[in-house]
Short mmCIF file of C-alpha atoms and ligand atoms in Angstrom, two decimals:
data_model
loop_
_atom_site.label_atom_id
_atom_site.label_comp_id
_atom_site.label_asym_id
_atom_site.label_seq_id
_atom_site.Cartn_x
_atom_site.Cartn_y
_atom_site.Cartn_z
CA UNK X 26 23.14 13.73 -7.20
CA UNK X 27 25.64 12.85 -4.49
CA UNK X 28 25.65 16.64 -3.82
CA UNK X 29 21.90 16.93 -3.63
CA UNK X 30 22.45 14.75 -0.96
CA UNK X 31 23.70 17.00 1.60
CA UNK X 32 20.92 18.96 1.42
CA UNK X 33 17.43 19.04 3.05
CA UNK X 34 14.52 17.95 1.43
CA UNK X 35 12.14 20.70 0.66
CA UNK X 36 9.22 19.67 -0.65
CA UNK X 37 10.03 20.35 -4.86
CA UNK X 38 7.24 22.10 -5.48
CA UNK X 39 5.40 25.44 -4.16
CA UNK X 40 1.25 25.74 -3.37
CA UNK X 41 -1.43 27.15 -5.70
CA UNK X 42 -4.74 26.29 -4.04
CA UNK X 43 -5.63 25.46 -0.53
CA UNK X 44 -8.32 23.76 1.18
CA UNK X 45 -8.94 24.77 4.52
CA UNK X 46 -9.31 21.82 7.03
CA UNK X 47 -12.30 21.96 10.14
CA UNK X 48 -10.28 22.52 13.33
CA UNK X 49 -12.97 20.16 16.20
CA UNK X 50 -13.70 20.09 19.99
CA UNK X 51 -12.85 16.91 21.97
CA UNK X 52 -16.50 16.60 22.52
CA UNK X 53 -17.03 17.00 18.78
CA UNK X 54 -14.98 14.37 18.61
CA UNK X 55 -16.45 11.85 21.34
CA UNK X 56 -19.65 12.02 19.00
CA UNK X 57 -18.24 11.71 15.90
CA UNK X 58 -16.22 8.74 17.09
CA UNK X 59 -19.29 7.33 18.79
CA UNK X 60 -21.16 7.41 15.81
CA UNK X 61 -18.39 5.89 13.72
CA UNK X 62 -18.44 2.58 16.29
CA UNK X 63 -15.01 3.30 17.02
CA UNK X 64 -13.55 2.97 13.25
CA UNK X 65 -11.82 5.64 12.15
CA UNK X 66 -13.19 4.31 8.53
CA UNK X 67 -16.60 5.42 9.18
CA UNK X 68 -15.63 8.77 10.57
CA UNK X 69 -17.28 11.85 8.31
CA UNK X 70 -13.81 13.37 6.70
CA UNK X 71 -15.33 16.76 7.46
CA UNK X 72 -14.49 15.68 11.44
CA UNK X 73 -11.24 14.67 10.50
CA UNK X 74 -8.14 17.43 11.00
CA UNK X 75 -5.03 15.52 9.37
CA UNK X 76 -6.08 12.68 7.74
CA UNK X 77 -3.81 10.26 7.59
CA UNK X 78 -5.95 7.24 6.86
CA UNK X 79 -4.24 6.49 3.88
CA UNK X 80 -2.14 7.20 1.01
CA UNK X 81 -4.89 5.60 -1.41
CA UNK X 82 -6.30 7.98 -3.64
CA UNK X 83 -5.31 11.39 -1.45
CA UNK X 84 -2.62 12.82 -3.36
CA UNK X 85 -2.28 16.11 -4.93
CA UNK X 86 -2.33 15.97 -8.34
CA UNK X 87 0.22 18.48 -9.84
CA UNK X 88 -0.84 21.79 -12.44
CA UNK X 89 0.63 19.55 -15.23
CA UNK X 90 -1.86 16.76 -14.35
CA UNK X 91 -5.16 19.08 -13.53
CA UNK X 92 -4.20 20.43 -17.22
CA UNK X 93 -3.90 16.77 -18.69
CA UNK X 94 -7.55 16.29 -17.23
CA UNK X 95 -8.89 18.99 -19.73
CA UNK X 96 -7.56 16.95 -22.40
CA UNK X 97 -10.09 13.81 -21.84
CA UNK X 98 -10.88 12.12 -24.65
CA UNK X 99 -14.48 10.53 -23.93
CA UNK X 100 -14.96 8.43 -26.44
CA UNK X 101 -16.08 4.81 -25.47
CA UNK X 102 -14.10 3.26 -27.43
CA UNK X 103 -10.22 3.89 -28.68
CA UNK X 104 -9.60 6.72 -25.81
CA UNK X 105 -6.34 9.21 -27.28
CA UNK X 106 -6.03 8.93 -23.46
CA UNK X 107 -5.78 5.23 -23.24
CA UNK X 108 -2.87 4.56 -25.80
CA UNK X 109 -0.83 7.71 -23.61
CA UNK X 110 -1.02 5.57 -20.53
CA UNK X 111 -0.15 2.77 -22.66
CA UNK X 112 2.83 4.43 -24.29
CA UNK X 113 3.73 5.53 -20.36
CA UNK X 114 3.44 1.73 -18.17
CA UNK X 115 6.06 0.51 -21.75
CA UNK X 116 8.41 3.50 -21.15
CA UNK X 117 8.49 3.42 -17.15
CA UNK X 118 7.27 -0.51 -16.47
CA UNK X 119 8.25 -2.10 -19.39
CA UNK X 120 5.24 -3.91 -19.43
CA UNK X 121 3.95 -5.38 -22.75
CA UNK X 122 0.21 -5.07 -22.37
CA UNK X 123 -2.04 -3.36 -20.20
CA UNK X 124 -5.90 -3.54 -19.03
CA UNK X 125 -6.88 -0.74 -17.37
CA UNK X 126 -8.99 -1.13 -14.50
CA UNK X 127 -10.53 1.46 -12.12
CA UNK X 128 -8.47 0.35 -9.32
CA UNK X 129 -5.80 -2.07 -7.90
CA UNK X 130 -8.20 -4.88 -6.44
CA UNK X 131 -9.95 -4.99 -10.10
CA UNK X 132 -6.83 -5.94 -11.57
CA UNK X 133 -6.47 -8.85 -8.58
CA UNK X 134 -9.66 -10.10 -9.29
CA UNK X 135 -8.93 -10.64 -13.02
CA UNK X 136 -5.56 -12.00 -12.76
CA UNK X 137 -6.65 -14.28 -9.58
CA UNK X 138 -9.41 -15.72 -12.42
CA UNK X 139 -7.38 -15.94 -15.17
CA UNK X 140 -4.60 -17.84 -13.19
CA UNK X 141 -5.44 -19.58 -9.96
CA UNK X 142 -6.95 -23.33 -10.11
CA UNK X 143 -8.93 -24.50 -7.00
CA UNK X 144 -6.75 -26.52 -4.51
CA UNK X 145 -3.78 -23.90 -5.78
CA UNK X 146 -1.01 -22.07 -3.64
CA UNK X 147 0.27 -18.85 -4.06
CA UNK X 148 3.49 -17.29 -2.03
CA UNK X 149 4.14 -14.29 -1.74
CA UNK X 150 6.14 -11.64 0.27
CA UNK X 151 3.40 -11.53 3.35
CA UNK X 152 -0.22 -10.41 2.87
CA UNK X 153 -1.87 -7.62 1.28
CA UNK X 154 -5.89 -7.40 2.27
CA UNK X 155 -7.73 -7.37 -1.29
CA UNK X 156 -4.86 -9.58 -2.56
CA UNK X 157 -5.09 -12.40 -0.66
CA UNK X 158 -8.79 -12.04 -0.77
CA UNK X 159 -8.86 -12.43 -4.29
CA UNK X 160 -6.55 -15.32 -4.64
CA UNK X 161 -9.22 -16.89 -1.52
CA UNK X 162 -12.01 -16.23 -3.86
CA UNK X 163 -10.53 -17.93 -6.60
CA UNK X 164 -9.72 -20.97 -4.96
CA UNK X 165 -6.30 -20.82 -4.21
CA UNK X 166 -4.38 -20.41 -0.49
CA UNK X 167 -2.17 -17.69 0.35
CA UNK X 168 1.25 -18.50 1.77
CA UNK X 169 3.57 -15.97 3.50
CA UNK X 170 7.19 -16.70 2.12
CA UNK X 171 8.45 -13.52 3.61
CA UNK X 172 11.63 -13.25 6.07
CA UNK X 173 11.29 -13.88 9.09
CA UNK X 174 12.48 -10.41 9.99
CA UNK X 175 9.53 -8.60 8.40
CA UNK X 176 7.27 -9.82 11.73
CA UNK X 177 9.57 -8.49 14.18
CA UNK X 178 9.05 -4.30 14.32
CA UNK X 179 12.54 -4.11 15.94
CA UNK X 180 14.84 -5.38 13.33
CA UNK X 181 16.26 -3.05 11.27
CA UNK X 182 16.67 -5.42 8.18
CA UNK X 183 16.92 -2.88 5.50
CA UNK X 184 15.48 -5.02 3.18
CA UNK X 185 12.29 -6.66 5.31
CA UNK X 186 9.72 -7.62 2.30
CA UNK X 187 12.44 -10.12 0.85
CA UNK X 188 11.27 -13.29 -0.02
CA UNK X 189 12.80 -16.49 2.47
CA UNK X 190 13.74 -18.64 -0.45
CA UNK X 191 13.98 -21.54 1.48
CA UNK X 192 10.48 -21.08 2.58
CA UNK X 193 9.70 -20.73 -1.43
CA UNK X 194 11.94 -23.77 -2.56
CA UNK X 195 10.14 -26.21 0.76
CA UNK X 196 6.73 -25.10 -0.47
CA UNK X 197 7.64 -25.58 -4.26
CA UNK X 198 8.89 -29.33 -3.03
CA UNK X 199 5.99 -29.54 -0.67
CA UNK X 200 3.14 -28.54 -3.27
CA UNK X 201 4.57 -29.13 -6.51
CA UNK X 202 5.27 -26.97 -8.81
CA UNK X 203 1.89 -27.27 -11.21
CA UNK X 204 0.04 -26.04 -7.96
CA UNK X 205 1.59 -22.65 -7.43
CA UNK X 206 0.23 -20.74 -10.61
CA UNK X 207 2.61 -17.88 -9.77
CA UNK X 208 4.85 -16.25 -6.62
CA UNK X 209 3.13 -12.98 -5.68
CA UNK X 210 5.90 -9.77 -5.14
CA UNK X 211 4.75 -6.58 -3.37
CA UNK X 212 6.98 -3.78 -3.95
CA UNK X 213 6.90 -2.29 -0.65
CA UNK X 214 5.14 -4.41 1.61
CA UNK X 215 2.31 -2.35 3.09
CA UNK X 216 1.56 -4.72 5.97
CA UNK X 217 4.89 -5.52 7.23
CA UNK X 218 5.66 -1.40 7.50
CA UNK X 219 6.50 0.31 4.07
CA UNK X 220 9.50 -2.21 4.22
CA UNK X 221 11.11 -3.20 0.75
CA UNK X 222 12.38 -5.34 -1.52
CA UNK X 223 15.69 -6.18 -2.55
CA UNK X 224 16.45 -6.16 -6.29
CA UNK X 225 19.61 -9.24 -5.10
CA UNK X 226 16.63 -10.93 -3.46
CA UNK X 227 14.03 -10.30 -6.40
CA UNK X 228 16.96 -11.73 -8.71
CA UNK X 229 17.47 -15.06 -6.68
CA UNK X 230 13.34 -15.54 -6.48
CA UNK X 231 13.57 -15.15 -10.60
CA UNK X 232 16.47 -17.65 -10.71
CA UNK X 233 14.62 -20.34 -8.46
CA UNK X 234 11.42 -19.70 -10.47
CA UNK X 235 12.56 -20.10 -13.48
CA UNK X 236 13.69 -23.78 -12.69
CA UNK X 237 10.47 -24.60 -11.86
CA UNK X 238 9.13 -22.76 -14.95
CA UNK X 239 6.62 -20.36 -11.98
CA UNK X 240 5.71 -16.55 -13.41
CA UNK X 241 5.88 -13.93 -10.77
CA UNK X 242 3.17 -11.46 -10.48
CA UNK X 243 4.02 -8.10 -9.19
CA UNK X 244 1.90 -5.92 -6.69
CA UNK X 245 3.65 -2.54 -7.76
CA UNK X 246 1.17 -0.13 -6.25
CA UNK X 247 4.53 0.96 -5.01
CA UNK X 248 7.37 0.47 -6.52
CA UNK X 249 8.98 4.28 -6.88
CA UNK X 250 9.37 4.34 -3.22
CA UNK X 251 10.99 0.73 -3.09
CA UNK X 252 13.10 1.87 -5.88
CA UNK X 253 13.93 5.01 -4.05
CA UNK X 254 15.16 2.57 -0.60
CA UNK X 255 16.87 0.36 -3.15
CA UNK X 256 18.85 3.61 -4.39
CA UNK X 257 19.43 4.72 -0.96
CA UNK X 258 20.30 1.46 0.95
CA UNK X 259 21.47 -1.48 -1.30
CA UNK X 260 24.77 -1.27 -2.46
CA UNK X 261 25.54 -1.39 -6.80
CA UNK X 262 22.77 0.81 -7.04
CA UNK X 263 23.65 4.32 -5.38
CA UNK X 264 24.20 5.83 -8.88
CA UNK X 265 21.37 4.57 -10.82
CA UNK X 266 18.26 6.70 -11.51
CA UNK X 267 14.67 5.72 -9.84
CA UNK X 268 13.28 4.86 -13.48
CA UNK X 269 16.45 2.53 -14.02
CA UNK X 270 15.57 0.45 -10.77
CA UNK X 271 11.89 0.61 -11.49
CA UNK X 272 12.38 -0.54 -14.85
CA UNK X 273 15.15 -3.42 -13.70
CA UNK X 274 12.35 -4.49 -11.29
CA UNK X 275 9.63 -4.92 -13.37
CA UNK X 276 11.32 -6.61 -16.03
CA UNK X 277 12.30 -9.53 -13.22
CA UNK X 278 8.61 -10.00 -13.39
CA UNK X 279 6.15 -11.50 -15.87
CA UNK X 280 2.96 -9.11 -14.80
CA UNK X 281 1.46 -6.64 -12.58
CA UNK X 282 -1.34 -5.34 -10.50
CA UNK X 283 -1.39 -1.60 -9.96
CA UNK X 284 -3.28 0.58 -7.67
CA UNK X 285 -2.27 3.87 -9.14
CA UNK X 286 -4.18 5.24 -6.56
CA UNK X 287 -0.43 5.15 -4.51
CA UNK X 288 2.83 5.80 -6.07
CA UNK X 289 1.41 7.34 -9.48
CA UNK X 290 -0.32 10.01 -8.09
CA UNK X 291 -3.98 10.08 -8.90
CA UNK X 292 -6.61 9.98 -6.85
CA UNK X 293 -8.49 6.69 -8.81
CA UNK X 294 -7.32 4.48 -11.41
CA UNK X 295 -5.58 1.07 -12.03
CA UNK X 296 -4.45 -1.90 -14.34
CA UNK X 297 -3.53 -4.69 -14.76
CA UNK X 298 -0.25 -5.39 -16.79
CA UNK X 299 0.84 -8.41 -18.51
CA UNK X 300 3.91 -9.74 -20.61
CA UNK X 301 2.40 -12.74 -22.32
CA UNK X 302 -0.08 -12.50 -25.35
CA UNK X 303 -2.10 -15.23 -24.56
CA UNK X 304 -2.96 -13.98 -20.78
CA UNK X 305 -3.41 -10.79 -22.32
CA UNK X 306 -6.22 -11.67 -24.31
CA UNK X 307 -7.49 -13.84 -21.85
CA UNK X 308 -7.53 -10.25 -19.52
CA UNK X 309 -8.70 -8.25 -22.40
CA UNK X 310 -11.73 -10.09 -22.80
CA UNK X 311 -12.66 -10.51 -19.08
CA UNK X 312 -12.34 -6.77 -18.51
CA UNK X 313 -15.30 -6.21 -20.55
CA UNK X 314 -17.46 -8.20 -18.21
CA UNK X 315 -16.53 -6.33 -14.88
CA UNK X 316 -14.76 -3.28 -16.01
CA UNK X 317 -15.89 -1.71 -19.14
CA UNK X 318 -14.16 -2.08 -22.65
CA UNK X 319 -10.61 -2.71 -22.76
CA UNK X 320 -9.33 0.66 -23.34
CA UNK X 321 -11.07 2.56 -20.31
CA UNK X 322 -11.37 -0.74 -18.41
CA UNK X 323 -13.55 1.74 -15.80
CA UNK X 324 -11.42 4.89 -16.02
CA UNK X 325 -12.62 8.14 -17.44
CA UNK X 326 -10.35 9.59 -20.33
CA UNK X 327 -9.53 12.54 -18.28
CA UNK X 328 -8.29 9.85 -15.76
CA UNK X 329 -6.16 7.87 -17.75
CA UNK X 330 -4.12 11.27 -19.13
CA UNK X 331 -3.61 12.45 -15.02
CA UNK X 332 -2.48 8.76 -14.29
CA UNK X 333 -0.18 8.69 -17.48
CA UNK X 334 1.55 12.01 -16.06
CA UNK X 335 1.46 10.61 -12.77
CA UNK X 336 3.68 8.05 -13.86
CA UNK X 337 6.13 10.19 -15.16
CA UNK X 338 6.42 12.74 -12.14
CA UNK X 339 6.17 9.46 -9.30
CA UNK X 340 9.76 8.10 -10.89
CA UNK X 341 11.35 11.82 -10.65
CA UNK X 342 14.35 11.61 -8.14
CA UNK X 343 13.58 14.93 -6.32
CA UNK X 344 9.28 14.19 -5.98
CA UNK X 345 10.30 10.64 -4.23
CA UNK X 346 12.98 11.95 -1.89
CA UNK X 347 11.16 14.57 -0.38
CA UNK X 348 7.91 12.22 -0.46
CA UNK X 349 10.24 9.37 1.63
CA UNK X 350 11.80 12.38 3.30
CA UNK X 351 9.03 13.68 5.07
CA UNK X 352 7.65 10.15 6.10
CA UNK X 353 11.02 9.83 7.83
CA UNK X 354 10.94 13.38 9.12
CA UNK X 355 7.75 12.14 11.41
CA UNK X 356 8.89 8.91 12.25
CA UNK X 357 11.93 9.94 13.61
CA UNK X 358 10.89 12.52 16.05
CA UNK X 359 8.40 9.36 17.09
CA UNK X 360 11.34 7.42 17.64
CA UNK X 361 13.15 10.53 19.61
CA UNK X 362 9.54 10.82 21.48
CA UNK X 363 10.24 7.39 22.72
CA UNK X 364 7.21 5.91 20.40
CA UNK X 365 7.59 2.15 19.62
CA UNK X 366 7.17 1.99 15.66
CA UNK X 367 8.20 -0.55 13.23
CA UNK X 368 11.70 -0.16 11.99
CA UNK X 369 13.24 0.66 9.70
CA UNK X 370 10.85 3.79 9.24
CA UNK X 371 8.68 2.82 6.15
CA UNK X 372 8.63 4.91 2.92
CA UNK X 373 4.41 5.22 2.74
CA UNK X 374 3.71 5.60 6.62
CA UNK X 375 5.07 5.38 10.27
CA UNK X 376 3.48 2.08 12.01
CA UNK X 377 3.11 2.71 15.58
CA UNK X 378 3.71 -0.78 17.56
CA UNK X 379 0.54 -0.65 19.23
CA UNK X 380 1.16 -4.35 21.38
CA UNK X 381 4.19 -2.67 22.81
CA UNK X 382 2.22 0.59 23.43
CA UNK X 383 -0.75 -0.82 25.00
CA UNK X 384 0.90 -4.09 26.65
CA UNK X 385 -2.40 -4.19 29.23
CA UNK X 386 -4.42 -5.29 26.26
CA UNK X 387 -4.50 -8.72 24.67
CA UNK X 388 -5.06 -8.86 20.86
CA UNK X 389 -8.75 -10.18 21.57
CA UNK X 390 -9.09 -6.67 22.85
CA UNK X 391 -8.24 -4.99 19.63
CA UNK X 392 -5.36 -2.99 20.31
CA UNK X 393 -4.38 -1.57 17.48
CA UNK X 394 -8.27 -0.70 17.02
CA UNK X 395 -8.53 0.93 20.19
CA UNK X 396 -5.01 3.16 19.69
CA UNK X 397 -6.47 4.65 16.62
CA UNK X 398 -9.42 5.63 18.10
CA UNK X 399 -7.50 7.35 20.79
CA UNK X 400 -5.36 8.91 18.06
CA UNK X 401 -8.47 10.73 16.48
CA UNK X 402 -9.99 11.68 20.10
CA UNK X 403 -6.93 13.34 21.40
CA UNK X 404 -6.36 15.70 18.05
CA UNK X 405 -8.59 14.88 15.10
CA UNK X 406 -5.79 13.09 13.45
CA UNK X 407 -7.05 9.61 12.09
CA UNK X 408 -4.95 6.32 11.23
CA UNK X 409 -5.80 3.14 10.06
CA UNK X 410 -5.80 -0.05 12.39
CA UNK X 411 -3.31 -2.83 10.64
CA UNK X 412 -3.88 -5.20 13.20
CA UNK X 413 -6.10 -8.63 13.93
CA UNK X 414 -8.99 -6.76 13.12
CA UNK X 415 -7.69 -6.41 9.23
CA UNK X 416 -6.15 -9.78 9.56
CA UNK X 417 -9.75 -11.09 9.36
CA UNK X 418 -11.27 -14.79 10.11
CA UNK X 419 -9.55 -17.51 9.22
CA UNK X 420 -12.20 -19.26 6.25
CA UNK X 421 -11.73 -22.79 7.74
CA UNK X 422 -12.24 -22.29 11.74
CA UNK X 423 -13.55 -19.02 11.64
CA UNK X 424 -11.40 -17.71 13.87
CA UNK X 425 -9.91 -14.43 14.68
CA UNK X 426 -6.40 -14.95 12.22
CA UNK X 427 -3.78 -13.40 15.27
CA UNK X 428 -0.81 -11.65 13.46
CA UNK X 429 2.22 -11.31 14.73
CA UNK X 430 1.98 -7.02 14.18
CA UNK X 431 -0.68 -5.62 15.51
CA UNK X 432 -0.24 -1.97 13.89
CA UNK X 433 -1.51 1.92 13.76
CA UNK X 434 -0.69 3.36 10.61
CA UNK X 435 0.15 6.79 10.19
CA UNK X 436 -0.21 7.34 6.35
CA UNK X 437 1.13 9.98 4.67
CA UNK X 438 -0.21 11.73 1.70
CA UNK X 439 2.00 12.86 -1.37
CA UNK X 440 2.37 16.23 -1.77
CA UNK X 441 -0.73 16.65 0.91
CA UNK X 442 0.70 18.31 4.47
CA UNK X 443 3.68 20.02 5.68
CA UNK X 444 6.25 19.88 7.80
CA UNK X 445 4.37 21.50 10.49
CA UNK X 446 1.33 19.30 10.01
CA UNK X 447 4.02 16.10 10.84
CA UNK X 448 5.09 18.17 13.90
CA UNK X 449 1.34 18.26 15.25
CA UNK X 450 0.31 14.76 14.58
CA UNK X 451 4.21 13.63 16.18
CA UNK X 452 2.85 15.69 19.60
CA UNK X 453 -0.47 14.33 19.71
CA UNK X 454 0.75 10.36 19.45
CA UNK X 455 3.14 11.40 22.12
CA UNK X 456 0.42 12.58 24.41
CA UNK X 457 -1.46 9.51 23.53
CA UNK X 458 1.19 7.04 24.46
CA UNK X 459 2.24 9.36 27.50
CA UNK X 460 -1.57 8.73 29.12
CA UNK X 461 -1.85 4.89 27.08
CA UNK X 462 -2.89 3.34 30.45
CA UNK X 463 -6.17 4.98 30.56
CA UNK X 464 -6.84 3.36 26.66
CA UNK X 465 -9.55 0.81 27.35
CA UNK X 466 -9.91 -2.12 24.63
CA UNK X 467 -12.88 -2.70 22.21
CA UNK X 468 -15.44 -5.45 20.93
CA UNK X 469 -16.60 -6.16 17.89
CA UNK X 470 -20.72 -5.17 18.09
CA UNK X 471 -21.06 -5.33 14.15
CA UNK X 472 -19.04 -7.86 11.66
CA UNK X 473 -19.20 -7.95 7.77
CA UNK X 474 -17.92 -11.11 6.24
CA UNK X 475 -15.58 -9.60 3.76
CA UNK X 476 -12.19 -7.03 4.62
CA UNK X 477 -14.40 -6.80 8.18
CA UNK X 478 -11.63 -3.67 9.03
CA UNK X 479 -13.98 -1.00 6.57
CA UNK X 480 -17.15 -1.43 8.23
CA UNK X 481 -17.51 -3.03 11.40
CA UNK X 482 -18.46 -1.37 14.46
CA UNK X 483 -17.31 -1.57 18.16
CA UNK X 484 -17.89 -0.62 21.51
CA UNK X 485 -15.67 0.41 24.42
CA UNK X 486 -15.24 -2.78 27.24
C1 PLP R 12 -4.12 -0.35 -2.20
C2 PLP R 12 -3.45 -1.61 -2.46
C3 PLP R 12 -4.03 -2.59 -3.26
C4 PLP R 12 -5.46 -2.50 -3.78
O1 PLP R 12 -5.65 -1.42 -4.61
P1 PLP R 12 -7.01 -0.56 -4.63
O2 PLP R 12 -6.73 0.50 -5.65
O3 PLP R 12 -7.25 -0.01 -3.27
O4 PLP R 12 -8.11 -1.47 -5.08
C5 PLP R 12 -3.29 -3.73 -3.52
N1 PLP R 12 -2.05 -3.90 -3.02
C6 PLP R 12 -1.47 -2.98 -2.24
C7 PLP R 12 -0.10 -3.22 -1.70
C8 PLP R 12 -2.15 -1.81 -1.92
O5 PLP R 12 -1.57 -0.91 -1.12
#
């Protein structure tokens, strides 16, 4: 391996199919962006050149996985299908049971149901959007627990989603420990930049939780890649294999929430993952209300065999190095450019600082919002905003909740784009921020109540 290291990254894997992507006009692009009010979620993907939205759902499936579709077994109930993704979250989670669910924010919902009590808390290594809005729903409060070096995009912590565990241990004291149901671990931590976890940190939070006798519940739509950083960066663990460290990580936990849409490499699919019998009936039996029966849990057959492939190929050292490798490749000719992004470089995306790019705005004027916008305009390459805008309204006051980041994402695809596809989108942010003066800010004209960042609408001030 050490070897292997030396070398470049080339992508480990050669193309069989292609699908041609529309090439626009600016003015195409003024309309399209017009008649998306300014969010680059409501842009057409047919007016979209790279898409780097998100990494939800858009990967390419591999030739082994388009053959495992064929084998679908379609039968409602007892799915060949479903007991193959069971056999693959024991081998490569170590999870006992799982609930399949057709994506990561069903499996929130059930396990926010099953476990949170009105009146409860619930830490966790900062936000995630659906999370938190399912632990809201079910009663309970999010807290962020996270170090403080995750909200500063300078710091090069290598290990920003640790957990502060003195910020744990004051709430524990603060709360008591028969309010906090269970600590809440993302493996990496989407909103903070891609940034990871240590597995020294995730063994302290196990030790302090244990002495209160508090489970930990495990976001792990992404845990290859953090197992990947924890490889590369965190020393003990340079010789170990990805499926060792994502295998020593899960078993610090008690049960997961999975968005296979991400790290396993299918474009829909979830569960819900649990250690202990009695939750797991408890799960079993709610999936049948929302989901479907408990071994489909809202997942075709044909799904279930990609995602249990997926699995396999997302923990393969060579996939995950190029996959981190070419995230990296982009942001640092950003950070050559001169582009403020969040560092260290994350292993999903590059987060362009937008507050430091467009300092003439104030975070009332939707920054990050407005930067995306730009982004698509200049080349037909859209981001997401992860800003105040997906930060929401704070359910007491009603007001704006003002995060300290106020972010563009750049998402990468796996297995999606090339090399030369990260070279275009790296010249057209550098244009943008080149001529970022002229970026005006925006106003909310439409609203929704719930994760208001998919649907609402703005207007230029
Ligand atoms: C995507 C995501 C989810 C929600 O999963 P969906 O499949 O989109 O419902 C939860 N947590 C994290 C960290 C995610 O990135």
């Amino acid at each position: 391996m050490s070897n292997k290291k030396k070398r470049s990254w080339a992508e480990p894997y050669k193309i069989k199919m292609v699908e041609p992507v529309k090439m626009t006009t600016r003015e195409e692009r003024q309309q399209a962006i017009d008649e998306a009010g300014y969010n680059t979620f409501l842009l057409r993907s047919e007016d979209v050149y790279i898409d780097l939205l998100t990494d939800s759902g858009t990967s390419a499936m591999s030739d082994r996985q388009w053959a495992g579709m064929m084998l679908g077994d379609e039968a409602y109930a007892g799915s060949r299908n479903f007991y193959h993704l069971e056999d693959a979250v024991r081998k490569y989670y170590g999870y006992k049971h799982i609930v399949p669910t057709h994506q990561g924010r069903a499996a929130e919902h059930i396990i926010s149901q099953l476990m949170i009590n009105e009146g409860d808390f619930i830490p966790g290594n900062m936000y995630f959007t659906t999370t938190k809005l399912h632990q809201e729903l079910a009663g309970g409060t999010f807290v962020d627990v996270i170090i403080d070096e995750a909200h500063d995009p300078e710091n090069e912590h290598p290990f920003k989603a640790d957990i502060d565990l003195n910020k744990l241990e004051d709430l524990i004291k603060e709360k008591g420990a028969d309010k906090i149901p269970y600590v809440s671990i993302a493996t990496t931590v989407n909103m903070a930049g891609g940034q990871p976890i240590s597995l020294g940190n995730l063994k302290e939070v196990r030790k302090l939780t244990q002495k209160y006798d508090i489970p930990i519940v495990h976001d792990m739509t992404r845990v290859a890649e953090n197992a990947y950083l924890i490889q590369q960066r965190e020393p003990g663990y340079e010789n170990k294999s990805i499926q060792e460290i994502v295998l020593e990580i899960c078993s610090l936990t008690d049960a997961a929430t999975m968005s296979s849409k991400k790290d396993a490499l299918v474009n829909i699919g979830g569960f819900l993952a649990v250690n202990d019998d009695e939750l797991f009936d408890k799960a079993r039996n709610m999936v049948v209300i929302y989901e479907g029966l408990h071994t489909y849990g809202g997942m075709a057959g044909r799904d279930m065999e990609a995602l249990a492939i997926g699995i396999s190929e997302s923990v393969d050292y060579d996939h995950i190095r190029a996959r981190v490798g070419q995230v990296i490749y982009l942001g640092e000719k950003l950070v050559e450019m001169g582009v403020p992004v969040v560092k260290p470089i994350g292993s999903h995306g590059v987060f362009l600082d937008a507050k430091k790019i467009l300092p003439h705005l104030s975070q009332d004027q939707l920054p990050a919002q407005s930067l995306a916008a730009a982004l698509y305009l200049d080349s037909g390459v859209r981001a997401m905003e992860r800003g105040v805008v997906s930060a929401g309204r704070n359910p007491e006051t009603g007001e704006h909740n003002y995060p300290k980041l106020e972010l563009v994402r750049l998402t990468i695809p796996r297995r999606v784009y090339t090399q030369a596809h990260m070279d275009v989108v790296a010249e057209s942010v550098e244009a943008v921020y080149q001529n970022a003066k002229e970026i005006k800010g925006l106003k909310f004209v439409y609203e929704p109540e719930y994760l208001r960042f998919f649907q609402s609408r703005f207007e230029v001030l």
